[in-house]
Coordinates of C-alpha atoms and ligand atoms in Angstrom, one line a residue:
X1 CA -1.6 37.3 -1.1
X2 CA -2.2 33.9 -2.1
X3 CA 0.6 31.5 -3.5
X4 CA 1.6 30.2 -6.3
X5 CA 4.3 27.2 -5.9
X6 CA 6.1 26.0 -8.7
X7 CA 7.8 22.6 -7.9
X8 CA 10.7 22.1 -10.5
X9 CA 11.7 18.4 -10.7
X10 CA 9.0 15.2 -10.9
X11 CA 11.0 12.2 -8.7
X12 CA 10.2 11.5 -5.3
X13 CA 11.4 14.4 -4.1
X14 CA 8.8 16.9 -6.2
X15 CA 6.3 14.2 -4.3
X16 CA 7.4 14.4 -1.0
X17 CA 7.7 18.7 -1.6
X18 CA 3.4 18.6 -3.1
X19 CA 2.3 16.2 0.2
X20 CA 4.1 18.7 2.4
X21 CA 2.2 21.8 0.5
X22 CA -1.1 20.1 -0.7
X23 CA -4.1 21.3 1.3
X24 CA -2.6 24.0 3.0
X25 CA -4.8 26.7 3.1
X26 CA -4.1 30.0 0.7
X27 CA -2.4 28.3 -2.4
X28 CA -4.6 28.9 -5.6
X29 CA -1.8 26.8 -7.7
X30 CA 1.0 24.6 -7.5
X31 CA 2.7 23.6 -10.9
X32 CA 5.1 20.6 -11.6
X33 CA 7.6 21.5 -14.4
X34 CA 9.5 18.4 -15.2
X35 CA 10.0 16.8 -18.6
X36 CA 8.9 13.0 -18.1
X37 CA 5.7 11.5 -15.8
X38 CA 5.9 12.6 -11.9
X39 CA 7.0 9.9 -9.4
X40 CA 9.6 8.3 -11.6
X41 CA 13.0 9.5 -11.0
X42 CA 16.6 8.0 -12.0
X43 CA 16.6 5.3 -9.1
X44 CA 12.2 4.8 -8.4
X45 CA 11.9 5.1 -12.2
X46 CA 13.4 1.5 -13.0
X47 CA 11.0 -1.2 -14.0
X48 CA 13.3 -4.2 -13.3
X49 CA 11.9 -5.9 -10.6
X50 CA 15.3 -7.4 -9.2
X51 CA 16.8 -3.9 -8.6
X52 CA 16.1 -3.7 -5.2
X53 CA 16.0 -0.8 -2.4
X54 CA 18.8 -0.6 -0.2
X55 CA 16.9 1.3 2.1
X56 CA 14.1 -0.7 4.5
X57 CA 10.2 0.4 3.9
X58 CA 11.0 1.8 7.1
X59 CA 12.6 4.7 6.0
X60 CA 11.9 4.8 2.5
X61 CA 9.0 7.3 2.7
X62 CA 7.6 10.7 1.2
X63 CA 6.7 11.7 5.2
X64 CA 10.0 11.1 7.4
X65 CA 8.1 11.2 10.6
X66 CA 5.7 8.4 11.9
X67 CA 5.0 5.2 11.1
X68 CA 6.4 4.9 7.3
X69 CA 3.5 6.0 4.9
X70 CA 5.1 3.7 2.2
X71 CA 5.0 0.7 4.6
X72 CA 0.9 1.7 4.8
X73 CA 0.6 2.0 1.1
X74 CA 2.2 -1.4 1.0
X75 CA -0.1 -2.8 3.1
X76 CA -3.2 -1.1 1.5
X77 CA -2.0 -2.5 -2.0
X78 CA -1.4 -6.4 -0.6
X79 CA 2.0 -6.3 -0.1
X80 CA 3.2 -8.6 2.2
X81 CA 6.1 -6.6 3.9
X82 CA 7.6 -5.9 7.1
X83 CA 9.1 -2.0 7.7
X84 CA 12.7 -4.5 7.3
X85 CA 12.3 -5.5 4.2
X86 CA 14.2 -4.1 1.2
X87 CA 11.5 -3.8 -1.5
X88 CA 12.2 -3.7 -5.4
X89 CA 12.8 0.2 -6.7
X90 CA 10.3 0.3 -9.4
X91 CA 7.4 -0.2 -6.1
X92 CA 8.5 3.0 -4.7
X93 CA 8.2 4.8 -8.2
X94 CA 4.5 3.1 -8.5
X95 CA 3.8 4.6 -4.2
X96 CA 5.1 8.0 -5.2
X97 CA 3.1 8.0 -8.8
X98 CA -0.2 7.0 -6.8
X99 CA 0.4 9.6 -3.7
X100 CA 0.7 12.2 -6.7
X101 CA -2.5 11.1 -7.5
X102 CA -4.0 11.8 -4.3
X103 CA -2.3 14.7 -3.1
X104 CA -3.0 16.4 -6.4
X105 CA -7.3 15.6 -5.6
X106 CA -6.6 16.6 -1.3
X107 CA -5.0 19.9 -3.3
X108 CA -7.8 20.1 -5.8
X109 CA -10.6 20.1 -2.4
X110 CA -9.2 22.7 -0.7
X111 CA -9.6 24.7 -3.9
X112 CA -5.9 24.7 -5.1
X113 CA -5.1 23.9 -9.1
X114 CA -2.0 21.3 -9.4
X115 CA -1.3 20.8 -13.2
X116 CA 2.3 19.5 -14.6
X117 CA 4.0 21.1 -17.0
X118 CA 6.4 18.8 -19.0
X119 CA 9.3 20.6 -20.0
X120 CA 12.6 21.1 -18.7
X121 CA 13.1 24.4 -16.4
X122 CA 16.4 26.1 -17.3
X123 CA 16.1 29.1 -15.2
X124 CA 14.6 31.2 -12.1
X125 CA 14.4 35.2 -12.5
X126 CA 13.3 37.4 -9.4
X127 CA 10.9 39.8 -10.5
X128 CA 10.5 43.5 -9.4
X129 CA 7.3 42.2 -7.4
X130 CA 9.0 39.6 -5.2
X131 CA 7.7 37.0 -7.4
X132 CA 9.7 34.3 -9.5
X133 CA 9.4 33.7 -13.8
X134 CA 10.6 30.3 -14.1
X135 CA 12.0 30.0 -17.5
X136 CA 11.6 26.5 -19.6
X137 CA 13.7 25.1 -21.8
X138 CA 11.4 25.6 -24.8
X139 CA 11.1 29.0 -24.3
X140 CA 7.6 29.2 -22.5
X141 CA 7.5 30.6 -18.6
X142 CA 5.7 30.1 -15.5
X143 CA 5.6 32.6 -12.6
X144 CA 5.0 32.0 -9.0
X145 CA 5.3 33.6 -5.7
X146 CA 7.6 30.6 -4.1
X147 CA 9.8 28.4 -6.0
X148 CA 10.8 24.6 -4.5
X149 CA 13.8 23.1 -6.7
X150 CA 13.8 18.9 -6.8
X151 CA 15.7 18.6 -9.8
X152 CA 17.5 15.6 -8.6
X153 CA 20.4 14.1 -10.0
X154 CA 20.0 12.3 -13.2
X155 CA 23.1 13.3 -15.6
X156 CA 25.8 10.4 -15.2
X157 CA 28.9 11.7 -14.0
X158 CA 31.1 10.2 -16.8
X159 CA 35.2 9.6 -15.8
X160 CA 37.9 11.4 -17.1
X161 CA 38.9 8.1 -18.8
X162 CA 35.9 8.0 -21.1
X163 CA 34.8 11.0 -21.6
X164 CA 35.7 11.9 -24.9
X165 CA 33.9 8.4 -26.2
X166 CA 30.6 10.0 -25.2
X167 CA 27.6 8.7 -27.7
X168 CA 30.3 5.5 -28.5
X169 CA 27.5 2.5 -29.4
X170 CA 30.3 0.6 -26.7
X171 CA 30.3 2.9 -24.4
X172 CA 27.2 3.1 -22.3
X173 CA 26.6 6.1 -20.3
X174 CA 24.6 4.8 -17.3
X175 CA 23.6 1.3 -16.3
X176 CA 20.0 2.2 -16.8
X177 CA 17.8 1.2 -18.4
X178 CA 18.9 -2.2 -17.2
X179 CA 17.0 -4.1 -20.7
X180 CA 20.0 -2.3 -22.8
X181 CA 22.3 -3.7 -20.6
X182 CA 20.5 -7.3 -20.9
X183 CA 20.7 -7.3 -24.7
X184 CA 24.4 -7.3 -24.7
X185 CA 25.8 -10.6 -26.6
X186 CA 26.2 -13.6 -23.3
X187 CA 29.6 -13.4 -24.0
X188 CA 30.4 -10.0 -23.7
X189 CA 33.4 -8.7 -22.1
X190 CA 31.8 -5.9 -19.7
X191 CA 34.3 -3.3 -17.7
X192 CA 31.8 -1.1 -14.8
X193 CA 33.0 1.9 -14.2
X194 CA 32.0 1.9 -10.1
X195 CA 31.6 -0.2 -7.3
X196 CA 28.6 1.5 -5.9
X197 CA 24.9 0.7 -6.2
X198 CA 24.5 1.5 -9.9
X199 CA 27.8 -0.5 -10.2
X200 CA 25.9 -3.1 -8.1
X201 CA 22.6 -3.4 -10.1
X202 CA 24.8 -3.5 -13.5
X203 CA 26.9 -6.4 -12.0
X204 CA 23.6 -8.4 -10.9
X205 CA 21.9 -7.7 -14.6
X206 CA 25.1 -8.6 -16.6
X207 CA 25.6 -11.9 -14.5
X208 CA 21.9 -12.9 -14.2
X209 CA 21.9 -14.9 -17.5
X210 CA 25.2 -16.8 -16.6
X211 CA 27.6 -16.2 -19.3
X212 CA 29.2 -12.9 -19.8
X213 CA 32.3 -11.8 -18.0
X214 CA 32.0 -8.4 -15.8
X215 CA 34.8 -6.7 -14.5
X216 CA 33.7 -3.7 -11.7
X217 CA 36.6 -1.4 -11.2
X218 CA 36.9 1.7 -9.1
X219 CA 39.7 4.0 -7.7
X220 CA 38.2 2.6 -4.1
X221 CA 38.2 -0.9 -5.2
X222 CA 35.5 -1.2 -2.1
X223 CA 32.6 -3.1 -2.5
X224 CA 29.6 -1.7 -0.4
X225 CA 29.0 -2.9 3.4
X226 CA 26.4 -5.9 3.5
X227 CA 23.0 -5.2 5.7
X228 CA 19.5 -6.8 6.6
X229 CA 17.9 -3.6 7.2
X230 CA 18.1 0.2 7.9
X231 CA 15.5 1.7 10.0
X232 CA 15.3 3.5 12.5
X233 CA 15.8 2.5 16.3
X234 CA 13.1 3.0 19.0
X235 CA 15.2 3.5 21.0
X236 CA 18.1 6.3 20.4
X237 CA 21.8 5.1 19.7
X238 CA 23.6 8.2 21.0
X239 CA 22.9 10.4 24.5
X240 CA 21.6 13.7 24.1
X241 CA 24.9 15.7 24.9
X242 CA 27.1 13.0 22.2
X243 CA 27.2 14.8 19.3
X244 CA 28.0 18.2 20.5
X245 CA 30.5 17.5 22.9
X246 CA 32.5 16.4 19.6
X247 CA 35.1 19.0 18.5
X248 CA 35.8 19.1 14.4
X249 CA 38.7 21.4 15.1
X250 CA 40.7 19.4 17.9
X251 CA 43.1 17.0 17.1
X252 CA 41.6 14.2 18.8
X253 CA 38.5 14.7 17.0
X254 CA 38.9 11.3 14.5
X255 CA 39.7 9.4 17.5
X256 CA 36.6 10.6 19.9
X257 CA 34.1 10.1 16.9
X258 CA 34.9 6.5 16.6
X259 CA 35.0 5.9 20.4
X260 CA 31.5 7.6 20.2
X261 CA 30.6 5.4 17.1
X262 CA 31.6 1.9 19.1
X263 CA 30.6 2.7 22.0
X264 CA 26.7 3.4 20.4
X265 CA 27.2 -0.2 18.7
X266 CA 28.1 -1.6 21.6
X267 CA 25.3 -0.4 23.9
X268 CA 22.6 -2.4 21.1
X269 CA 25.3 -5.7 20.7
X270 CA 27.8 -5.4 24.5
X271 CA 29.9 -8.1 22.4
X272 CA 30.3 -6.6 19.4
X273 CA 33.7 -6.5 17.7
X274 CA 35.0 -3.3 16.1
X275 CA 34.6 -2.9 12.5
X276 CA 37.5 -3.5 10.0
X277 CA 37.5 -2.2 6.3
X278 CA 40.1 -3.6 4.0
X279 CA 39.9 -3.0 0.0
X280 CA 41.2 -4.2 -2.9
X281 CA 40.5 -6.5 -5.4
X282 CA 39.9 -10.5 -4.6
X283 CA 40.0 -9.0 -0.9
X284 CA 36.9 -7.0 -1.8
X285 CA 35.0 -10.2 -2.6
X286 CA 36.3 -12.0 0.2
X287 CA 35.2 -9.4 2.4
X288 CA 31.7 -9.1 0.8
X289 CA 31.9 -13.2 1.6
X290 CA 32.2 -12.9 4.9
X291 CA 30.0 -10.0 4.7
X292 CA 27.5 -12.1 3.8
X293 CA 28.2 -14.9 6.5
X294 CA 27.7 -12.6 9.0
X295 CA 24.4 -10.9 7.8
X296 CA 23.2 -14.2 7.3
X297 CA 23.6 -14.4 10.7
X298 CA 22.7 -11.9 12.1
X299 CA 25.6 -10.4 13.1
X300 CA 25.9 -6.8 11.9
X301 CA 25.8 -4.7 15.2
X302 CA 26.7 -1.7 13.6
X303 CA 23.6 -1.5 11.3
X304 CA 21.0 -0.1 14.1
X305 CA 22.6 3.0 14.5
X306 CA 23.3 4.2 10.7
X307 CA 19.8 5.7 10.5
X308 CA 20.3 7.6 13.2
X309 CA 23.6 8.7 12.4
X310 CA 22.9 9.3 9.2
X311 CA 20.5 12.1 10.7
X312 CA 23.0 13.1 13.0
X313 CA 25.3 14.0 9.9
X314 CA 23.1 16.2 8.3
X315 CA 21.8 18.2 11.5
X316 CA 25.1 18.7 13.0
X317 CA 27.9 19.1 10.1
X318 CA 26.0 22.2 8.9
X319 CA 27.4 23.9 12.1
X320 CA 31.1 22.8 12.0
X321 CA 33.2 25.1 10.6
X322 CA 33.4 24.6 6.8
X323 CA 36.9 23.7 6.7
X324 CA 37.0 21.4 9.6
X325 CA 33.5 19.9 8.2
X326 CA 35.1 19.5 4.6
X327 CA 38.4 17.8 6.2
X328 CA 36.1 14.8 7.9
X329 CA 33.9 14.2 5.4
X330 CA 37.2 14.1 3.1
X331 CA 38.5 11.3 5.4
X332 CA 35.9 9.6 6.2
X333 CA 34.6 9.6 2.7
X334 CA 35.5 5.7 1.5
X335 CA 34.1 4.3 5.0
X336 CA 30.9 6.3 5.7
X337 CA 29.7 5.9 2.1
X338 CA 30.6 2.2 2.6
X339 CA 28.5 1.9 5.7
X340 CA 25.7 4.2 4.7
X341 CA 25.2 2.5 1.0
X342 CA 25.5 -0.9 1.9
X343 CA 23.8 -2.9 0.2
X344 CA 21.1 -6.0 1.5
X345 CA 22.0 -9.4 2.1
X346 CA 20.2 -10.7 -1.2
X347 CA 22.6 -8.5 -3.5
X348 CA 25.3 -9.6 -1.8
X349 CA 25.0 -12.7 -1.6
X350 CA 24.4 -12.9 -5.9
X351 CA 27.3 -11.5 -6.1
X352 CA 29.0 -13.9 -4.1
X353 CA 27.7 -16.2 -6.5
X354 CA 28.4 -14.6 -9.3
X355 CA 32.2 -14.0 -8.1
X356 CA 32.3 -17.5 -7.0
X357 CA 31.6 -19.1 -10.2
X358 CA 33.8 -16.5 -12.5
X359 CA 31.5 -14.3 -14.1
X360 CA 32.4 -11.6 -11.7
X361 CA 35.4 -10.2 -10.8
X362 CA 36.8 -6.9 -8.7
X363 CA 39.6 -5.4 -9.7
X364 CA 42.3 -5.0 -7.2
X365 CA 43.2 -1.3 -8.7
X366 CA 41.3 1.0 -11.1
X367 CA 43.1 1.2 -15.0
X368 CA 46.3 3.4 -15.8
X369 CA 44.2 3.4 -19.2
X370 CA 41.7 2.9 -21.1
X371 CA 41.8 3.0 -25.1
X372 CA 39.0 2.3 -27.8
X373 CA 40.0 0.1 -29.9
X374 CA 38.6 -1.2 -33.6
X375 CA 36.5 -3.8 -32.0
X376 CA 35.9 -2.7 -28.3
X377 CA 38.4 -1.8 -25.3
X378 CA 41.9 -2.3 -24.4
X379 CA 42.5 -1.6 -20.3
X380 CA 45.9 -1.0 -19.0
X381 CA 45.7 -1.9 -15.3
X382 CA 48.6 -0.1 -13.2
X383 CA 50.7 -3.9 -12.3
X384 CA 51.4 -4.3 -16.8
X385 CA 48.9 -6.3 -17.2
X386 CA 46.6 -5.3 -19.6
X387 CA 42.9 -6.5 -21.0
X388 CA 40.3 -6.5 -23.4
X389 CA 36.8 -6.1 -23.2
X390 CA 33.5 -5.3 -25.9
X391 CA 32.1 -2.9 -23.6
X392 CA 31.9 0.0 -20.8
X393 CA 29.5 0.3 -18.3
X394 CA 29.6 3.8 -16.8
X395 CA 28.3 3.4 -13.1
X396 CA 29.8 6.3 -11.4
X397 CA 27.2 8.2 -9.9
X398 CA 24.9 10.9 -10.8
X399 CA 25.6 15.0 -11.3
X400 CA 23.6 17.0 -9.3
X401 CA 21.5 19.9 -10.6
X402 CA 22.4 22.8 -8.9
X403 CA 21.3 27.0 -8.6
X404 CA 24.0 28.5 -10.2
X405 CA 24.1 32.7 -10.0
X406 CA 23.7 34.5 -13.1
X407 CA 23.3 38.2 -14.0
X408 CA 19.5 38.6 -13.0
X409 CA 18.7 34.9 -12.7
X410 CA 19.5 31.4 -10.8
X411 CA 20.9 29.1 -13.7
X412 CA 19.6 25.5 -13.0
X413 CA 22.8 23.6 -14.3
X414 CA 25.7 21.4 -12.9
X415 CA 28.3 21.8 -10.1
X416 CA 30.9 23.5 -11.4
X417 CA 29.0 25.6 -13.8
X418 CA 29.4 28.9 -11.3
X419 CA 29.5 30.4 -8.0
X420 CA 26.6 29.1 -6.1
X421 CA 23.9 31.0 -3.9
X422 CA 24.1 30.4 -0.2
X423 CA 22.3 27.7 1.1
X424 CA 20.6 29.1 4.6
X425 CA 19.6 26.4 7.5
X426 CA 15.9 26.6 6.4
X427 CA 16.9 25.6 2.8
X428 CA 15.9 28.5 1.1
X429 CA 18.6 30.4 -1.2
X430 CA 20.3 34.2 -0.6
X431 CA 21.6 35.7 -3.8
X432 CA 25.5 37.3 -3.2
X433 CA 24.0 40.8 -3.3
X434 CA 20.9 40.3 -1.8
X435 CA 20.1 41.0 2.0
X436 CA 16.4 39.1 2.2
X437 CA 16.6 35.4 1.4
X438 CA 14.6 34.5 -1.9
X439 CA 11.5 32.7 -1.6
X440 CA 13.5 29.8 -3.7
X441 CA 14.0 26.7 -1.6
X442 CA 16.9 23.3 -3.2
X443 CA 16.0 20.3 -2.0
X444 CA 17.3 16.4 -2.6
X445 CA 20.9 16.6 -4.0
X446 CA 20.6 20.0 -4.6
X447 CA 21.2 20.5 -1.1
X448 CA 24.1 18.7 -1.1
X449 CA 25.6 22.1 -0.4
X450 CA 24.5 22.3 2.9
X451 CA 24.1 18.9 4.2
X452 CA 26.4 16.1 3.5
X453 CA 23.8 12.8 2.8
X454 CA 21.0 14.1 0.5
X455 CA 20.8 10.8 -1.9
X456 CA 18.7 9.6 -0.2
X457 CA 14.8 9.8 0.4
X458 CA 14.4 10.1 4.5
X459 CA 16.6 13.1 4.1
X460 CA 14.9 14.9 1.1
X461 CA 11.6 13.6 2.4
X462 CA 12.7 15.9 6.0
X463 CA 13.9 18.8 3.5
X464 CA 10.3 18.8 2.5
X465 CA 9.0 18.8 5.9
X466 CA 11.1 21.7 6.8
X467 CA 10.1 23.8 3.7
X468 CA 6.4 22.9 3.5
X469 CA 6.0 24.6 6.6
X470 CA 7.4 27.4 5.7
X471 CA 5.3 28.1 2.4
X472 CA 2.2 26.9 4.6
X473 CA 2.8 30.0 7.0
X474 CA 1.6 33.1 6.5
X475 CA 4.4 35.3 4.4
X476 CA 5.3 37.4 7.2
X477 CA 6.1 34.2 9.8
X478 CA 9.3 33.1 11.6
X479 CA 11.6 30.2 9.9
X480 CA 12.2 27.2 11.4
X481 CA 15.8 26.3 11.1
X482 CA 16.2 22.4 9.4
X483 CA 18.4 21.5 12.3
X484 CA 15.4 22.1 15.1
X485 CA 12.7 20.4 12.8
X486 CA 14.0 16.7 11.9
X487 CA 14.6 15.4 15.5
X488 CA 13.2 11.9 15.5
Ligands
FAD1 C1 21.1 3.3 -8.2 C2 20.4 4.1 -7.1 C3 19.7 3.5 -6.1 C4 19.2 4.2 -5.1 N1 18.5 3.6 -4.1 C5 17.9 4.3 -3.1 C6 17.2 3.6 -2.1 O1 17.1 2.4 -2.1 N2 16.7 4.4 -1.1 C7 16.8 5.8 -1.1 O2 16.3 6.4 -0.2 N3 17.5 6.4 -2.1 C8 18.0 5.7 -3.1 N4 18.7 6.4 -4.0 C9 18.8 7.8 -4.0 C10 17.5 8.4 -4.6 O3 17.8 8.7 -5.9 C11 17.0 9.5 -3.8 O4 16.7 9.0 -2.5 C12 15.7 10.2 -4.3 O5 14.8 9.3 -4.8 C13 16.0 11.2 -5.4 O6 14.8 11.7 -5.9 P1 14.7 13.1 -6.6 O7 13.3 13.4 -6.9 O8 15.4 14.1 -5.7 O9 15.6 13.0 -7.9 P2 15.5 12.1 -9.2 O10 14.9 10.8 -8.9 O11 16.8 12.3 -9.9 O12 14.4 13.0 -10.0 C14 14.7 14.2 -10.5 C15 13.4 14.8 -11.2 O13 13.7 16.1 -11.6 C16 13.5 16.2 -13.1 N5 14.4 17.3 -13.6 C17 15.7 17.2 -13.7 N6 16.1 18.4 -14.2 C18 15.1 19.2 -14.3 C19 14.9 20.5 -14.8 N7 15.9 21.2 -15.2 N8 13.6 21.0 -14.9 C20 12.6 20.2 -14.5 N9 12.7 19.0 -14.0 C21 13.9 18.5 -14.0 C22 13.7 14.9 -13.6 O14 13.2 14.7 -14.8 C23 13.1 14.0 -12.5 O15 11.7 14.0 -12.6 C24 19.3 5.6 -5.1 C25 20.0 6.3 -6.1 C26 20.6 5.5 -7.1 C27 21.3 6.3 -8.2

């Protein structure tokens, strides 16, 4: 039987799920259904060239394995980089938008048809045959014998606090794109909503022109971790036996993962001191300070091994018990997204700037309130004190698109919209009532479900790997668990 893929979603990960499946042999199609241009997504789709990676050429490729194809296409284009470097977004958008290109003619040679269908897909219906009837959202359908769902994460997640202003001209919904966000008066009064890395580009955008007066505030009040690079280590941080001789369920278990954690610093940096987190307010620019200090030089031991932990995360939490697994990452939440999002020495050190000369500021605690006024905002902050500002910058991440079940058909919606299909170690999905896994993979932040760091494109880049196997094998052949296929 020969296949028929259709890849919904158009961002890096739809890229990194065609160069996995184009040229394989036995495809006669593959179709892209995804409303805008492929290879731009929320964060690759900027075109401001001062919003920068936070992730290193190294590991900011469609292939996870090897020498980092985007560091070659860099190369091949002139771009004078080193697998280090932390590149400006809209270059990875412009890598992903050429490799289309080219996978889409390696497809083409082997005698497979890609074309791109740009609408919206809005659901997935098994059919009596085994095959799939994606449904669009203007009615139309495509069918296909294997299904690969990249839809990302593009809806901002908008707080409690605000969401009954949606479509208010002062409230905007997402930092993005960053030229609305520019045209805002020089001495506007701008709350962020975050402290993350949208919260981060809106901050350097506001304060780039010098004059207005940004407030970031989140319930964290915890800036990012500063870094010089993410990449991953020739040599491995952790022995082979480290991981699994950790025990989610025992008591000890926070205590034994830290040891394990300083211990792998400390074998790359012997005199390296433990780390400390504190939060809040001016101590959240302080600490970004001497953040800063540090990465300047060169002292951030404990950057080396995030890569590799980060990896380590996603094989291994999928086989802790769910409750145990939930409890960590619960815990640990503030700190590993602290460490894992950090962001490079450049932003950090702008912001330093901008703090420094009082166009910036963190607040300590995130508002009791906050009330539209006539003429903008009015924030009550939990110490009294209260504040006003002309506008609010929503910068609090993105809402997944999720497989939702539904009487005959996967619904492609949001979390929380219903009961979700079971996400199996090979990434594809099993329906509640349904014995045979479907022949409907998630990957990206879809698969969120199953492994806990998908924003981010090494992992949905090794999602592809795993699933581009599978559709390149015969029908009948074994899977290959994710966990066995993304050793480095
Ligand atoms: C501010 C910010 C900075 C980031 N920086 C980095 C970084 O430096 N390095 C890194 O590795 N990661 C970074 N990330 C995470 C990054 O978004 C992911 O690594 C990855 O690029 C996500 O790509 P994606 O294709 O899965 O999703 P998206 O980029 O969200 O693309 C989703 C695609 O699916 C389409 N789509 C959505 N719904 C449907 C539907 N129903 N039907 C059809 N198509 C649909 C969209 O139109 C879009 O084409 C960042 C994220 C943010 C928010």
């Amino acid at each position: 039987m020969t296949k028929r893929i259709v890849i919904i979603g158009g961002g890096a990960t739809a890229v990194s799920a065609l160069a996995h499946v184009a040229g394989a042999p036995g495809i006669e199609r593959i179709t892209l259904v995804a409303p805008g241009p492929i290879g731009f997504g929320t964060a690759f789709g900027t075109t401001d060239p001062t919003l920068l990676c936070n992730t290193s050429v190294d590991v900011t490729s469609l292939l996870a394995e090897g020498r980092s194809d985007f560091l070659g296409y860099l190369a091949a284009h002139g771009h004078p980089v080193h697998r280090d470097d932390f590149v400006p977004r809209y270059l990875v958008g412009q890598y992903c938008r050429t490799r289309y290109g080219q996978y889409r003619d390696r497809a083409l040679a082997r005698g497979t048809k890609v074309t791109h269908i740009r609408e919206r897909a809005v659901a997935i219906h098994r059919l009596d045959d085994d095959t799939y009837r994606v449904e669009l959202a203007d009615g139309a359908t495509v069918t296909g014998t294997d299904v690969v769902f990249c839809a990302g994460a593009e809806e901002p997640r908008l707080p409690a606090e605000v969401s009954a202003h949606r479509g208010d001209p002062r409230l905007h919904e997402s930092p993005y794109p960053a030229s609305r966000l520019r045209r805002l008066p020089h001495d506007a009064r701008v709350l962020v909503l975050g402290a993350k890395l949208s919260a981060v580009d809106a901050a350097l955008v506001l304060s780039r022109e010098g004059h207005r007066h940004t407030v970031l505030t989140s319930p964290s009040a915890t800036l990012p971790a500063v870094r010089t690079r993410l990449r991953r280590s020739a040599e491995p941080a952790f022995g082979p036996g480290d991981w699994a001789a950790l025990d989610p369920d025992s008591a000890s278990f926070d205590h034994s993962l830290t040891r394990m954690l300083l211990r792998a610093v400390r074998r790359g940096h012997p005199s390296a001191r433990a780390l400390r987190a504190r939060a809040g307010g001016p101590a959240a620019t302080r600490q970004l300070n001497e953040e800063a200090r540090l990465a300047e030089e060169g002292r951030i031991p404990w950057q080396d091994i995030v890569a590799e932990v980060i990896d380590a995360l996603n094989e291994q939490i999928p086989r802790w018990r769910p409750g145990a697994a939930a409890g960590a990452l619960t815990r640990h939440h503030t700190l590993m997204s602290r460490y894992i999002s950090a962001i490079p020495l450049r932003n950090a050190k702008l912001l330093v700037a901008h703090a420094t000369a009082g166009r910036l500021r963190v607040a300590p605690r995130y508002p009791r309130e906050i009330r539209r006024t006539g003429t903008g905002w009015r924030v009550h902050w939990p110490d009294g004190s209260a504040e006003n500002f002309d506008h609010v910058v929503v910068a609090a991440g993105y809402r997944a698109r999720r497989l939702t079940c539904a009487t005959g058909r996967l619904r492609i919606g949001h979390d929380g919209d219903g009961p979700q299909p079971e996400l199996l170690p090979d990434l594809r999905v099993r329906l509640p009532d349904r014995a045979r896994p479907e022949r409907v993979w998630v990957l990206g932040s879809a698969a969120g479900a199953r492994h806990p760091i998908v924003n981010y494109l090494r992992a949905a880049a090794q999602h592809a790997a795993v699933v581009g196997a599978q559709i390149a094998r015969p029908r009948t052949g074994e899977v290959t668990p994710y966990a066995e296929r993304t050793t480095l």
